[in-house]
Amino acid sequence: MTRIRGGLIDRGTSLSFTFDGKTYSGHPGDTLASALLANGVRLMGRSFKYHRPRGVFAAGSEEPNAMVELREGARREPNTRATVAELYEGLVAKSQNRVGPLSCDVLAVNDVLSPFFAAGFYYKTFMWPRAFWEKLYEPVIRRAAGLGQLSMQADPDDYDSGFLHCDLLVIGGGAAGLAAALTTGRAGARVVLADEDFRLGGRLLSERDPLGGIPAVDWIAGLEAELDSLPNVRILRRTTVFGAYDHGIYGAVARVADHLKTPGAQVRQSLWRITAKRTVLAAGATERHIPFADNDRPGIMLAGAMRSYANRWAVTPQAHAADPVAIFTNNDDGHRTALDLMAQEVPVLGVIDTRSDAPKLGDYTLFPDATVTGSKGRLGLTQIQITRAGQSTWVDCAALGVSGGWNPNVHLASHHRGRPVWDAATQSFLPGPGGPEGMHVAGAAAGRGQTGLALADGAKAAVAALAQIGMSASLPELPAPEATADTLTPCWHVPSKKRAWVDFQNDVTVKDIALAHQENMRPVEHLKRWTTLGMATDQGKTANVTALAVMAELSGKSIPETGTTIFRPPYTGVAISALGGGDSGDSFRPRRLTPTHSWAATRGAVFTEVGAWMRAQYYPQTGETHWRQTVDREAKAVRAGVGLCDVTTLGKIDVQGADATTFLNRVYANMMGTLRVGRVRYGLMLREDGFLYDDGTCARLAEDHYVVTTTTGNAGLVYRNLEFARQCLWPELDVHLISTTDAWAQIAVAGPNARSLLSRIVDDFDLSNDAFPFMACSTLTICNGLRARLFRISFSGELAYELAVPARYGNAVMQRLAEQGADLGVTPYGIEALSVLRIEKGHAAGAELNGQTTADMSGLGMMVSRKKDSIGVVMSRRDGLAQDSRRMVGLQPVEPTHTVTPGAHLFAQGDPQDMAHDQGWITSACYSPHVGSSIGLGFLLQGDNRMGEIVIAANPLAGETTQLRIVPSHFVDPEGERLRA
Amino acid sequence: MLIPHPLLGLRDAEEFVYLGDASLMQRPDPDSPTALTDFCDYVFLRDNPAGVHRELWFHEQGDRSWLVVTRNTLTHEILGAELATDAARPTVTQEPSA
């Protein structure tokens, strides 16, 4: 065991967990990584490309190596960093990216073959033959590479999303962030403090230094208690602010229940959208390493991480307490790790410092002006090679902490246009200008990481941020531990003939960078793509700056001349489920129900989605075994008796005002100015580019009052465009619009018995053909006083009406009509029968108005008025559109048992079936009970002049051809006698 | 993004539908001898500046007003927003009939 004294773990409680099937024990406060180390497990994974054995490298979200599959079944989550996975009772984790056991991965053969897998290998090798990529290379490579595996099951948990607003958002709960939150909280401003860890304190939790004369953890607890007591402070623990968006909006994901075995009644994660007037970015810093030969063995880790494990989690990285540990550093902070380990009685064999003037800060062996030049140990470190003045010595070493300095976490500061700038004093990139508006960077993220500096910096940043929004705050009294100015002399890598890893997760070595340099892939952007540097799930948090420095060295340029590293959201990976915020399945989008939905449901209707609506598709009756049986019955019943169909979903727009007529005349392509009160006219809308856009009816209820209908799918769009015309094109017109789609329930009453049925519910209203002819409209009352609107319009081609009543009466009126019409053979019909009836009648609908057709093509060209201006009329006359000779036709199979397939293309008999000979296509088709065969509508070259001709419908997808006869598109009642009856 | 609606204050951009260049408000004169060319330009040709841009946004999930928003396309800074009905427009091509 390598558990040592102290630490922020609850030793009174034990938690059992398994890793690769073996059971271990840890404590609350542990991460999976710390608990595994405490159990002497150092080998945690395999690298991406070479399948090298890997152990934990860091102690936070920057971890490149220790990636596991966490949980089982549908909850299995690949590529989870063991360093941030909070331990819970019953946790199950498995190592990934291996074939066979972790200690004996078959694909480790890649490591032996590594000379072949250098940077650019894939680009160069898998170029030929071209067809092999998709069929052979890619599947094989994907199987061999790739990290964890998805469960391929639906996520069983709930997610949520919410909005937060604040004066100041503080990102990071370390020294600077806590000081900023305290300053803001005491000033009474609304503050949101978010930290990715499950415990506030950031780096303070990993250090032994007291704060204000008490242990840092006690100082944090006091501060936390004060923040908790302030109603204007909201603390979001386990919450990562992953992106900075425009105008002070930040995205954050809260891992609400990731630390539990199952979420229970809670959501698993919440997505927060935080709108902040000002922001303090106190995201801390990430330590960088120094690449040397074979630097990727389990047991080699960041020195700061080693210190975190010892101080916060009371574990050391070596397997046995007596094994020696060493530090390899180019700066003073590395020595601090040695001192902390020694304080915990961990045997330190020495500090290897690249600097000739390295200080000796304690009672340990110092190797100044020395480097580590090699390592041994197949599954874990056993020896390191120390080289000094050309002399190399192998020494036993079970764990090595490496420190190459600290990189400020500038990520969110560069999410907009901010480019980090190189700072020679700290040898790091600091946040540059052009970052998100209103963001103040403080503490280690701004290169001021020393505890006293960070505390003061956070408080100052908060005061400055609040001052910008007119709020005053005073600096709180904060502990000011003595600043020890850490020094650092850059050492970016130790040259070697062997491989020295820069990016562990994607297996990018110094050699790969040298190869990229040699092949002229020198700009940072090329380097990244050629070597895949920084493209793994960790996004190169521990690698990018080092790689840039190595490239600078190779090109003989300075680091700022070589480039900079910028970042895009997200800071760490965000689950798609979290981004969905619970909007999945039934909650994916609002579901709109028609006013007669419950009535239809009691009649056994089958529903289908039409846009956002659920509409009755058909109403099966006992004994009907196939939907076609039902639909045929419904369609026949309409033509023979009377049918009822809810058509509420068609868009309805109320148009009122003194200039309503002028307005409608400009938005409809056909003449509307001559429509009399009490009459309805079919209306055609074009897009400004001249194509057909939408059709519907326009009913004039009064001099200054019209009701316009649109197709169901375009209801929102037509309304938007009419408002555009009203507000942006002709604001001088006295006209107002409102969508009344949801306000009125509308029921089609269609069939020869429609008049008889309606006469039973209208109040003293003359329905006779003379008083209320085809295309009449009126307001009236029904059922003893219910206000209603009646339109004599027909989609089915039968004598038909559409009756509108206030939406809340829709269900009752439908029920009343069904009761009253029992002896008339009344039949509810769904949208399948509706579609059959309109194809039989040859009415254009969505499939014909697909944005690629014109009024001429649909046989409606004569309607487009040349006597007035209207939207689209000028462009409808342009070359290409006006000459298009394709026309809408009806189609019927020559052999009555054959089917007409929508989507099939039309060819002249004997012509080759290719693009050059394409003569049109089939838009709609159905089985027509009226005709007794399959029928269809389509567009065909010169279709209006080819009645009776036989053409070929080709459906190459199914390898089918069918002979079709061209017929007029009105399969039923071509003279229109029925609808005028 | 947040859009400063002239009547409703700062509103989330998610409430709006974006259309594009505010030049769409300048519908050409259909009776001009060059009407066809003018309409081709109007329908198909847009400026796409990297910088300050006047553009149309529709407050669909709000008060259904069309706004002319002046936005810097490089920084997303919003320099102003006005109701389209108040915005400058070309001469009217047709007088409203009674």
Coordinates of C-alpha atoms in Angstrom, one line a residue, chain A residues 163 246-247 249 273 275 416-417 437 658-659 661-662 666 688-689 716-717 719-721 723-733 737-739 868-875 877-879, chain B residues 1-3 12-14 17 19 24-28 30-31 35-36 39-40 42-44 56 58 60 63-67 74-78 83-85 89 92-98:
Chain A
F163 CA -30.5 29.9 -17.4
D246 CA -21.2 36.3 -27.4
H247 CA -22.3 39.1 -25.2
I249 CA -23.0 34.3 -22.3
R273 CA -26.5 29.0 -19.9
T275 CA -25.5 35.4 -18.8
H416 CA -13.3 34.7 -29.2
R417 CA -10.6 36.5 -31.0
E437 CA -15.8 41.4 -23.6
A658 CA -58.2 49.9 -44.6
D659 CA -55.4 48.8 -46.9
T661 CA -57.1 44.6 -50.1
T662 CA -54.0 46.5 -51.5
R666 CA -49.4 42.6 -53.6
E688 CA -39.6 36.9 -55.1
D689 CA -37.4 34.7 -57.3
G716 CA -45.1 29.9 -39.8
L717 CA -43.1 30.8 -42.9
Y719 CA -46.8 34.5 -41.7
R720 CA -43.2 35.6 -41.3
N721 CA -43.0 36.6 -44.9
E723 CA -45.0 40.4 -41.8
F724 CA -41.8 41.1 -43.8
A725 CA -43.8 42.6 -46.6
R726 CA -45.9 44.6 -44.2
Q727 CA -43.1 46.0 -42.0
C728 CA -40.1 46.1 -44.4
L729 CA -41.6 46.6 -47.8
W730 CA -44.8 48.6 -47.4
P731 CA -45.0 50.0 -43.9
E732 CA -47.2 52.8 -45.1
L733 CA -50.1 50.5 -45.7
L737 CA -51.8 40.6 -39.4
I738 CA -52.2 38.0 -36.7
S739 CA -51.9 34.2 -36.8
K868 CA -50.5 44.5 -61.1
D869 CA -47.2 44.2 -59.2
S870 CA -47.0 41.3 -56.7
I871 CA -44.2 39.4 -55.0
G872 CA -42.3 37.2 -57.5
V873 CA -44.2 38.4 -60.6
V874 CA -41.2 40.1 -62.2
M875 CA -38.9 37.2 -61.8
R877 CA -41.1 36.1 -66.4
R878 CA -37.3 35.6 -66.5
D879 CA -35.6 33.3 -69.0
Chain B
M1 CA -26.0 36.8 -28.6
L2 CA -28.2 39.4 -27.1
I3 CA -30.2 41.8 -29.3
D12 CA -31.7 36.4 -26.5
A13 CA -30.9 35.9 -30.2
E14 CA -32.6 32.5 -29.9
V17 CA -35.0 34.4 -36.9
L19 CA -32.8 36.9 -42.6
L24 CA -33.8 43.4 -48.9
M25 CA -36.0 46.2 -47.7
Q26 CA -35.2 48.1 -50.9
R27 CA -37.4 46.2 -53.3
P28 CA -36.8 47.5 -56.8
P30 CA -41.3 46.7 -60.9
D31 CA -42.2 49.2 -63.6
A35 CA -36.8 45.8 -63.5
L36 CA -35.7 42.3 -64.4
F39 CA -34.8 42.1 -59.3
C40 CA -32.0 39.6 -60.2
Y42 CA -32.1 42.2 -55.4
V43 CA -32.9 38.5 -55.1
F44 CA -29.5 36.9 -55.7
L56 CA -32.8 41.9 -40.7
F58 CA -37.5 38.8 -37.0
E60 CA -40.6 35.4 -34.1
D63 CA -43.5 40.6 -30.6
R64 CA -43.1 39.6 -34.3
S65 CA -41.4 42.7 -35.2
W66 CA -38.8 42.9 -37.9
L67 CA -35.7 44.7 -36.7
L74 CA -16.1 40.0 -37.0
T75 CA -16.7 40.6 -33.3
H76 CA -20.5 40.2 -33.0
E77 CA -20.6 43.6 -31.4
I78 CA -24.1 45.0 -31.9
L83 CA -37.8 48.6 -35.8
A84 CA -37.9 48.0 -39.6
T85 CA -40.9 50.2 -39.8
R89 CA -36.4 53.0 -46.9
V92 CA -42.7 53.7 -52.5
T93 CA -43.5 52.4 -55.9
Q94 CA -47.3 52.2 -55.6
E95 CA -49.7 54.4 -53.8
P96 CA -52.1 52.5 -51.6
S97 CA -55.6 52.3 -53.1
A98 CA -58.6 53.2 -51.0

